[in-house]
Amino acid sequence: MMEEGKEQQSAKMKIAVGPWGGNGGTSWDDGCYSGVREIKLVYDRCIDSISVVYDKHGKLVKSQKHGGNGGTITVEIKLIYPEEYLISVSGYYSPVVQGMTPVVRSLSFKSNRRSFGPFGVEEGTPFYFPVEGGRIIGFKGRSGWYLDSIGFYVSRVHSKTITKRVQRWLQKSLEPKTSKECRPLKAAK
């Protein structure tokens, strides 16, 4: 109930960005949620798989695992939700084997409180996506044996204070002027 009240007080704008990486594998899309609670990565020479636990108005929603069964290192990132949220993701993508399609080689995450990573090999084409004044609320991409590409859903929150300022400015702009420059129009003869 508290979360619904917050959403009613804020106007949210959701946009999709990306993906970064190759076009191999199969397309997947987790959609948009209230926020991200946990991220699990399995990696070695590249990101083999990713799975995410989202928050949907106070309820946990676990994504499917996106990627293959390889990788020797597992890491779990647990955010202190709702106070902590993702504000940027960066990484690298390139083929693991020359002549093959690019895959996500490494990922790093940054919250409004901490940084996580890099996980994987920082090799190939870099990408960096910062979210200013918002948060990452969902993931999408392509995967097969590996995480082939990754994209994000972003929610930009405009506070009620900003909305009130704009409303006041509009009100002042539309009020009748009382200066000498504003005179009633004379009727046409």
Coordinates of N, CA and C in Angstrom, one line a residue:
M1 N 0.8 -1.2 0.0 CA 0.0 0.0 0.0 C 0.9 1.3 0.0
M2 N 2.0 1.2 0.8 CA 2.9 2.4 0.8 C 3.5 2.7 -0.5
E3 N 3.9 1.6 -1.2 CA 4.5 1.7 -2.5 C 3.5 2.4 -3.6
E4 N 2.3 2.0 -3.5 CA 1.3 2.6 -4.4 C 1.2 4.0 -4.2
G5 N 1.2 4.5 -2.9 CA 1.1 5.9 -2.6 C 2.3 6.7 -3.2
K6 N 3.5 6.1 -3.1 CA 4.7 6.7 -3.6 C 4.5 6.9 -5.2
E7 N 4.0 5.8 -5.8 CA 3.9 5.9 -7.3 C 2.8 6.9 -7.7
Q8 N 1.8 7.1 -6.9 CA 0.8 8.1 -7.2 C 1.4 9.5 -7.0
Q9 N 2.3 9.7 -6.1 CA 2.9 11.0 -5.9 C 4.0 11.3 -6.9
S10 N 4.5 10.4 -7.6 CA 5.5 10.6 -8.6 C 5.0 10.2 -10.0
A11 N 5.5 11.0 -11.0 CA 5.2 10.7 -12.4 C 6.4 9.9 -12.9
K12 N 6.2 8.6 -13.3 CA 7.3 7.8 -13.8 C 7.4 7.7 -15.3
M13 N 8.6 7.8 -15.8 CA 8.8 7.6 -17.2 C 9.7 6.4 -17.4
K14 N 9.3 5.4 -18.1 CA 10.1 4.2 -18.3 C 10.5 4.1 -19.8
I15 N 11.8 3.8 -19.9 CA 12.4 3.7 -21.3 C 13.3 2.5 -21.4
A16 N 13.4 1.9 -22.6 CA 14.3 0.8 -22.8 C 15.6 1.3 -23.5
V17 N 16.7 0.8 -23.1 CA 18.0 1.2 -23.7 C 18.8 -0.1 -24.0
G18 N 19.6 0.0 -25.1 CA 20.4 -1.1 -25.5 C 19.7 -2.0 -26.4
P19 N 20.2 -3.2 -26.7 CA 21.2 -3.9 -26.0 C 22.6 -3.6 -26.5
W20 N 23.6 -4.0 -25.7 CA 25.0 -4.0 -26.1 C 25.5 -5.4 -26.2
G21 N 26.2 -5.7 -27.2 CA 26.8 -7.1 -27.4 C 26.5 -7.6 -28.8
G22 N 26.4 -8.9 -28.9 CA 26.2 -9.5 -30.2 C 24.7 -9.9 -30.5
N23 N 24.5 -10.5 -31.7 CA 23.1 -10.9 -32.0 C 22.9 -12.4 -32.0
G24 N 23.8 -13.1 -31.4 CA 23.6 -14.6 -31.3 C 22.6 -14.9 -30.2
G25 N 22.3 -16.2 -30.0 CA 21.3 -16.6 -29.0 C 19.9 -16.2 -29.3
T26 N 19.1 -16.3 -28.3 CA 17.7 -16.0 -28.4 C 17.3 -14.8 -27.6
S27 N 16.4 -14.0 -28.1 CA 16.0 -12.7 -27.4 C 15.2 -13.1 -26.1
W28 N 15.4 -12.3 -25.1 CA 14.7 -12.4 -23.8 C 14.4 -11.0 -23.3
D29 N 13.4 -10.9 -22.5 CA 12.9 -9.6 -21.9 C 12.2 -9.8 -20.6
D30 N 12.9 -9.4 -19.5 CA 12.3 -9.6 -18.2 C 11.2 -8.6 -17.9
G31 N 11.1 -7.5 -18.6 CA 10.1 -6.4 -18.4 C 10.5 -5.4 -17.3
C32 N 9.6 -4.6 -16.9 CA 9.8 -3.6 -15.9 C 9.2 -3.9 -14.5
Y33 N 9.9 -3.5 -13.5 CA 9.5 -3.8 -12.1 C 9.7 -2.5 -11.3
S34 N 9.4 -2.7 -10.0 CA 9.6 -1.5 -9.1 C 11.1 -1.3 -8.9
G35 N 11.9 -2.4 -8.9 CA 13.3 -2.2 -8.7 C 14.0 -3.6 -8.8
V36 N 15.4 -3.6 -8.6 CA 16.2 -4.8 -8.7 C 16.6 -5.0 -7.2
R37 N 16.5 -6.3 -6.8 CA 16.9 -6.7 -5.4 C 18.2 -7.4 -5.5
E38 N 18.4 -8.4 -6.4 CA 19.6 -9.2 -6.5 C 19.9 -9.5 -7.9
I39 N 21.2 -9.7 -8.2 CA 21.7 -10.2 -9.5 C 22.7 -11.3 -9.2
K40 N 22.5 -12.4 -10.0 CA 23.4 -13.5 -9.9 C 24.1 -13.7 -11.3
L41 N 25.4 -13.6 -11.3 CA 26.2 -13.8 -12.5 C 27.1 -15.1 -12.3
V42 N 27.2 -15.8 -13.4 CA 28.2 -16.9 -13.5 C 29.1 -16.6 -14.7
Y43 N 30.4 -16.6 -14.5 CA 31.3 -16.1 -15.5 C 32.6 -16.8 -15.4
D44 N 33.4 -16.6 -16.4 CA 34.8 -17.0 -16.5 C 35.5 -16.1 -17.5
R45 N 35.7 -16.6 -18.8 CA 36.2 -15.7 -19.8 C 35.2 -14.8 -20.4
C46 N 34.0 -15.0 -20.1 CA 32.9 -14.1 -20.5 C 31.7 -14.3 -19.5
I47 N 30.7 -13.5 -19.6 CA 29.5 -13.7 -18.7 C 28.7 -14.9 -19.3
D48 N 28.7 -16.0 -18.6 CA 28.0 -17.2 -19.0 C 26.5 -17.1 -18.8
S49 N 26.1 -16.5 -17.7 CA 24.6 -16.4 -17.4 C 24.4 -15.3 -16.4
I50 N 23.1 -14.8 -16.4 CA 22.6 -13.8 -15.5 C 21.2 -14.2 -15.1
S51 N 20.9 -14.0 -13.8 CA 19.5 -14.1 -13.3 C 19.3 -13.0 -12.3
V52 N 18.1 -12.5 -12.2 CA 17.8 -11.3 -11.4 C 16.6 -11.6 -10.6
V53 N 16.6 -11.0 -9.4 CA 15.5 -11.0 -8.5 C 15.0 -9.6 -8.4
Y54 N 13.7 -9.4 -8.9 CA 13.1 -8.0 -8.9 C 12.2 -7.8 -7.8
D55 N 11.8 -6.6 -7.5 CA 10.8 -6.2 -6.6 C 9.6 -5.7 -7.4
K56 N 8.4 -6.3 -7.1 CA 7.2 -5.8 -7.8 C 6.2 -5.4 -6.7
H57 N 6.2 -4.2 -6.3 CA 5.3 -3.6 -5.2 C 5.4 -4.5 -4.0
G58 N 6.7 -4.8 -3.5 CA 6.9 -5.5 -2.3 C 7.0 -7.0 -2.4
K59 N 6.7 -7.6 -3.6 CA 6.8 -9.0 -3.8 C 8.0 -9.3 -4.7
L60 N 8.7 -10.4 -4.3 CA 9.9 -10.9 -5.1 C 9.5 -11.6 -6.3
V61 N 10.1 -11.2 -7.4 CA 9.9 -11.9 -8.7 C 11.3 -12.3 -9.3
K62 N 11.5 -13.6 -9.4 CA 12.8 -14.1 -9.9 C 12.7 -14.4 -11.4
S63 N 13.7 -13.9 -12.1 CA 13.8 -14.1 -13.6 C 14.3 -15.5 -13.9
Q64 N 14.1 -15.9 -15.1 CA 14.8 -17.2 -15.5 C 16.3 -16.9 -15.6
K65 N 17.0 -18.0 -15.7 CA 18.5 -17.8 -15.9 C 18.6 -17.6 -17.4
H66 N 19.4 -16.5 -17.8 CA 19.6 -16.2 -19.2 C 21.1 -16.5 -19.5
G67 N 21.3 -17.5 -20.3 CA 22.6 -17.9 -20.7 C 22.8 -19.4 -20.5
G68 N 24.1 -19.8 -20.6 CA 24.4 -21.3 -20.6 C 24.8 -21.8 -19.2
N69 N 25.3 -23.0 -19.2 CA 25.6 -23.7 -18.0 C 27.1 -23.7 -17.7
G70 N 27.9 -22.9 -18.5 CA 29.4 -22.8 -18.2 C 29.7 -21.9 -17.1
G71 N 31.0 -21.5 -17.0 CA 31.4 -20.6 -16.0 C 31.9 -21.3 -14.8
T72 N 32.9 -20.7 -14.1 CA 33.5 -21.4 -12.9 C 33.3 -20.5 -11.7
I73 N 32.9 -19.2 -11.9 CA 32.8 -18.2 -10.8 C 31.4 -17.7 -10.7
T74 N 30.9 -17.8 -9.5 CA 29.5 -17.3 -9.3 C 29.6 -16.2 -8.3
V75 N 28.8 -15.1 -8.6 CA 28.8 -14.0 -7.7 C 27.3 -13.6 -7.5
E76 N 26.9 -13.2 -6.3 CA 25.6 -12.7 -6.1 C 25.6 -11.3 -5.5
I77 N 25.0 -10.4 -6.1 CA 24.9 -9.0 -5.7 C 23.6 -8.8 -5.0
K78 N 23.6 -8.4 -3.8 CA 22.4 -8.2 -3.0 C 22.3 -6.8 -2.6
L79 N 21.3 -6.1 -3.2 CA 21.1 -4.6 -2.9 C 20.2 -4.5 -1.6
I80 N 20.4 -3.4 -0.9 CA 19.7 -3.1 0.3 C 18.4 -2.4 -0.2
Y81 N 17.5 -3.1 -0.8 CA 16.3 -2.5 -1.4 C 15.3 -2.1 -0.3
P82 N 14.6 -1.0 -0.4 CA 14.5 0.0 -1.5 C 15.4 1.1 -1.4
E83 N 16.2 1.2 -0.3 CA 17.1 2.4 -0.2 C 18.2 2.4 -1.2
E84 N 18.7 1.2 -1.7 CA 19.7 1.1 -2.6 C 19.2 0.6 -4.0
Y85 N 19.6 1.2 -5.0 CA 19.1 0.9 -6.4 C 20.2 1.1 -7.4
L86 N 20.1 0.4 -8.5 CA 21.1 0.5 -9.6 C 21.1 1.8 -10.3
I87 N 22.2 2.4 -10.5 CA 22.3 3.7 -11.3 C 23.2 3.6 -12.5
S88 N 24.0 2.5 -12.7 CA 24.8 2.4 -13.9 C 25.2 0.9 -14.1
V89 N 25.4 0.6 -15.3 CA 26.0 -0.7 -15.7 C 27.0 -0.4 -16.8
S90 N 28.1 -1.1 -16.7 CA 29.2 -1.0 -17.8 C 29.7 -2.3 -18.0
G91 N 30.5 -2.4 -19.1 CA 31.1 -3.7 -19.4 C 31.8 -3.7 -20.7
Y92 N 32.2 -4.9 -21.2 CA 32.8 -5.1 -22.5 C 32.1 -6.2 -23.2
Y93 N 32.2 -6.1 -24.6 CA 31.7 -7.2 -25.4 C 32.7 -7.5 -26.5
S94 N 32.9 -8.7 -26.9 CA 33.7 -9.1 -28.0 C 33.5 -10.6 -28.2
P95 N 34.0 -11.2 -29.3 CA 33.9 -12.6 -29.5 C 34.9 -13.3 -28.5
V96 N 34.5 -14.5 -28.0 CA 35.4 -15.3 -27.1 C 36.4 -16.0 -28.0
V97 N 35.9 -16.5 -29.2 CA 36.7 -17.1 -30.2 C 36.6 -16.3 -31.5
Q98 N 37.8 -16.0 -32.1 CA 37.8 -15.1 -33.2 C 37.0 -15.7 -34.4
G99 N 36.2 -14.8 -35.0 CA 35.3 -15.2 -36.1 C 33.9 -15.5 -35.6
M100 N 33.7 -15.6 -34.3 CA 32.3 -15.9 -33.8 C 31.7 -14.5 -33.4
T101 N 30.4 -14.6 -33.1 CA 29.7 -13.3 -32.8 C 30.1 -12.8 -31.4
P102 N 30.0 -11.5 -31.1 CA 30.4 -11.0 -29.8 C 29.4 -11.5 -28.7
V103 N 30.0 -11.6 -27.5 CA 29.2 -11.9 -26.3 C 29.6 -10.9 -25.2
V104 N 28.9 -10.8 -24.2 CA 29.3 -9.9 -23.1 C 30.4 -10.5 -22.3
R105 N 31.5 -9.8 -22.3 CA 32.8 -10.4 -21.7 C 32.9 -10.0 -20.2
S106 N 32.4 -8.8 -19.8 CA 32.4 -8.4 -18.4 C 31.3 -7.5 -18.1
L107 N 30.9 -7.4 -16.8 CA 29.9 -6.5 -16.4 C 30.4 -5.9 -15.0
S108 N 30.0 -4.6 -14.9 CA 30.2 -3.9 -13.6 C 28.9 -3.2 -13.3
F109 N 28.5 -3.1 -12.0 CA 27.3 -2.4 -11.6 C 27.6 -1.3 -10.6
K110 N 26.8 -0.3 -10.6 CA 27.0 0.7 -9.6 C 25.6 1.1 -9.0
S111 N 25.5 1.1 -7.7 CA 24.3 1.5 -7.1 C 24.5 2.9 -6.6
N112 N 23.4 3.5 -6.0 CA 23.5 4.8 -5.4 C 24.4 4.8 -4.2
R113 N 24.9 3.6 -3.7 CA 25.7 3.5 -2.5 C 27.1 2.8 -2.7
R114 N 27.2 1.9 -3.7 CA 28.4 1.0 -3.9 C 28.6 0.7 -5.3
S115 N 29.8 0.1 -5.6 CA 30.2 -0.4 -6.9 C 30.4 -1.9 -6.8
F116 N 30.1 -2.6 -7.9 CA 30.3 -4.1 -7.9 C 31.0 -4.4 -9.2
G117 N 32.1 -5.2 -9.1 CA 32.8 -5.6 -10.3 C 34.1 -4.9 -10.5
P118 N 34.7 -5.2 -11.6 CA 34.2 -5.9 -12.8 C 34.2 -7.4 -12.6
F119 N 33.3 -8.0 -13.3 CA 33.1 -9.5 -13.3 C 33.4 -9.9 -14.7
G120 N 34.3 -10.9 -15.0 CA 34.6 -11.3 -16.3 C 35.9 -10.7 -16.8
V121 N 36.1 -10.7 -18.1 CA 37.3 -10.2 -18.8 C 37.0 -8.8 -19.4
E122 N 37.8 -7.8 -19.0 CA 37.6 -6.5 -19.6 C 38.4 -6.4 -20.9
E123 N 37.7 -6.9 -22.0 CA 38.4 -7.0 -23.3 C 37.3 -6.8 -24.4
G124 N 37.7 -6.0 -25.4 CA 36.8 -5.8 -26.5 C 36.3 -4.4 -26.5
T125 N 35.0 -4.2 -26.9 CA 34.4 -2.9 -27.0 C 33.7 -2.6 -25.7
P126 N 34.1 -1.4 -25.1 CA 33.5 -1.0 -23.8 C 32.1 -0.4 -24.1
F127 N 31.3 -0.5 -23.1 CA 30.0 0.2 -23.0 C 29.8 0.7 -21.6
Y128 N 29.1 1.8 -21.5 CA 28.8 2.4 -20.2 C 27.4 3.1 -20.2
F129 N 26.5 2.7 -19.3 CA 25.2 3.4 -19.3 C 24.9 3.9 -17.9
P130 N 25.1 5.2 -17.7 CA 24.7 5.8 -16.4 C 23.2 6.3 -16.5
V131 N 22.6 6.2 -15.3 CA 21.2 6.7 -15.2 C 21.2 7.9 -14.3
E132 N 20.9 9.1 -14.8 CA 20.9 10.3 -14.0 C 19.5 10.6 -13.6
G133 N 19.3 10.6 -12.3 CA 18.0 10.9 -11.7 C 17.0 9.8 -11.9
G134 N 17.4 8.6 -12.0 CA 16.5 7.4 -12.1 C 17.2 6.2 -11.6
R135 N 16.7 5.1 -12.1 CA 17.2 3.7 -11.7 C 16.9 2.7 -12.7
I136 N 17.7 1.6 -12.7 CA 17.5 0.5 -13.6 C 16.4 -0.4 -12.9
I137 N 15.4 -0.7 -13.7 CA 14.2 -1.5 -13.2 C 13.9 -2.8 -13.9
G138 N 14.8 -3.1 -14.9 CA 14.6 -4.4 -15.6 C 15.7 -4.6 -16.6
F139 N 15.9 -5.9 -17.0 CA 16.9 -6.3 -18.0 C 16.3 -7.0 -19.2
K140 N 17.0 -6.9 -20.3 CA 16.6 -7.6 -21.5 C 17.9 -7.9 -22.2
G141 N 17.8 -8.8 -23.3 CA 19.0 -9.1 -24.0 C 18.8 -10.3 -24.9
R142 N 19.9 -10.9 -25.2 CA 20.0 -12.2 -26.0 C 20.9 -13.1 -25.2
S143 N 20.6 -14.4 -25.3 CA 21.5 -15.4 -24.7 C 21.3 -16.8 -25.3
G144 N 22.4 -17.5 -25.2 CA 22.4 -18.9 -25.7 C 23.3 -19.7 -24.8
W145 N 24.5 -20.0 -25.3 CA 25.5 -20.6 -24.4 C 26.1 -19.6 -23.5
Y146 N 26.0 -18.3 -23.9 CA 26.6 -17.2 -23.1 C 25.5 -16.1 -23.0
L147 N 25.9 -15.0 -22.3 CA 25.1 -13.8 -22.4 C 25.6 -13.1 -23.6
D148 N 24.8 -13.1 -24.7 CA 25.2 -12.5 -25.9 C 25.1 -11.0 -25.9
S149 N 24.0 -10.5 -25.3 CA 23.9 -9.0 -25.3 C 23.0 -8.7 -24.0
I150 N 23.1 -7.4 -23.6 CA 22.3 -6.9 -22.5 C 21.8 -5.5 -22.7
G151 N 20.6 -5.3 -22.3 CA 20.0 -4.0 -22.3 C 19.2 -3.8 -21.0
F152 N 18.6 -2.6 -20.9 CA 18.0 -2.2 -19.6 C 16.7 -1.5 -19.7
Y153 N 15.9 -1.5 -18.7 CA 14.7 -0.7 -18.6 C 15.1 0.3 -17.5
V154 N 14.8 1.6 -17.7 CA 15.1 2.6 -16.8 C 13.9 3.4 -16.4
S155 N 13.8 3.7 -15.1 CA 12.7 4.5 -14.6 C 13.2 5.9 -14.2
R156 N 12.7 6.9 -14.7 CA 13.2 8.2 -14.3 C 12.1 8.8 -13.4
V157 N 12.4 9.1 -12.2 CA 11.3 9.6 -11.3 C 11.4 11.1 -11.1
H158 N 10.3 11.7 -11.4 CA 10.2 13.2 -11.2 C 9.4 13.4 -9.9
S159 N 10.1 14.1 -8.9 CA 9.4 14.2 -7.7 C 8.3 15.2 -7.7
K160 N 7.4 15.1 -6.7 CA 6.2 16.0 -6.6 C 6.7 17.4 -6.4
T161 N 7.8 17.7 -5.8 CA 8.3 19.0 -5.6 C 8.6 19.7 -6.9
I162 N 9.2 19.0 -7.9 CA 9.5 19.6 -9.2 C 8.2 19.8 -9.9
T163 N 7.2 18.9 -9.8 CA 5.9 19.1 -10.4 C 5.2 20.3 -9.9
K164 N 5.3 20.6 -8.6 CA 4.7 21.7 -8.0 C 5.4 23.0 -8.5
R165 N 6.7 23.0 -8.6 CA 7.4 24.2 -9.1 C 6.9 24.5 -10.5
V166 N 6.8 23.5 -11.4 CA 6.4 23.8 -12.7 C 4.9 24.3 -12.7
Q167 N 4.1 23.7 -11.9 CA 2.7 24.2 -11.8 C 2.7 25.7 -11.4
R168 N 3.5 26.1 -10.4 CA 3.5 27.4 -9.9 C 4.0 28.4 -11.0
W169 N 5.0 28.0 -11.7 CA 5.6 28.8 -12.8 C 4.5 29.0 -13.9
L170 N 3.8 27.9 -14.2 CA 2.7 28.0 -15.2 C 1.6 29.0 -14.7
Q171 N 1.2 28.8 -13.4 CA 0.2 29.7 -12.9 C 0.6 31.2 -13.0
K172 N 1.8 31.5 -12.6 CA 2.3 32.9 -12.7 C 2.3 33.4 -14.1
S173 N 2.7 32.5 -15.0 CA 2.8 32.9 -16.5 C 1.4 33.2 -17.0
L174 N 0.4 32.5 -16.5 CA -1.0 32.7 -17.0 C -1.8 33.7 -16.3
E175 N -1.3 34.2 -15.1 CA -2.0 35.2 -14.4 C -2.1 36.5 -15.2
P176 N -3.2 37.3 -15.1 CA -3.2 38.6 -15.8 C -2.2 39.5 -15.2
K177 N -1.5 40.2 -16.1 CA -0.5 41.2 -15.7 C -1.2 42.5 -15.2
T178 N -0.6 43.1 -14.2 CA -1.1 44.4 -13.7 C -0.2 45.6 -14.0
S179 N 0.8 45.3 -14.8 CA 1.7 46.4 -15.1 C 1.1 47.3 -16.2
K180 N 1.7 48.5 -16.5 CA 1.2 49.4 -17.4 C 1.3 48.8 -18.8
E181 N 2.1 47.8 -19.1 CA 2.2 47.3 -20.4 C 0.9 46.5 -20.8
C182 N 0.2 46.0 -19.8 CA -1.0 45.3 -20.1 C -2.2 46.1 -20.0
R183 N -2.8 46.5 -21.1 CA -4.0 47.4 -21.1 C -5.1 46.7 -21.8
P184 N -6.3 46.9 -21.4 CA -7.4 46.3 -22.1 C -7.5 46.7 -23.5
L185 N -7.9 45.8 -24.4 CA -8.0 46.2 -25.8 C -9.2 47.1 -26.1
K186 N -9.0 48.0 -27.0 CA -10.1 48.9 -27.3 C -11.0 48.2 -28.4
A187 N -12.3 48.4 -28.3 CA -13.1 47.8 -29.2 C -12.9 48.4 -30.6
A188 N -13.0 47.6 -31.6 CA -12.8 48.0 -33.0 C -14.0 48.8 -33.4
K189 N -13.8 49.9 -34.2 CA -14.9 50.8 -34.7 C -15.4 50.3 -36.0

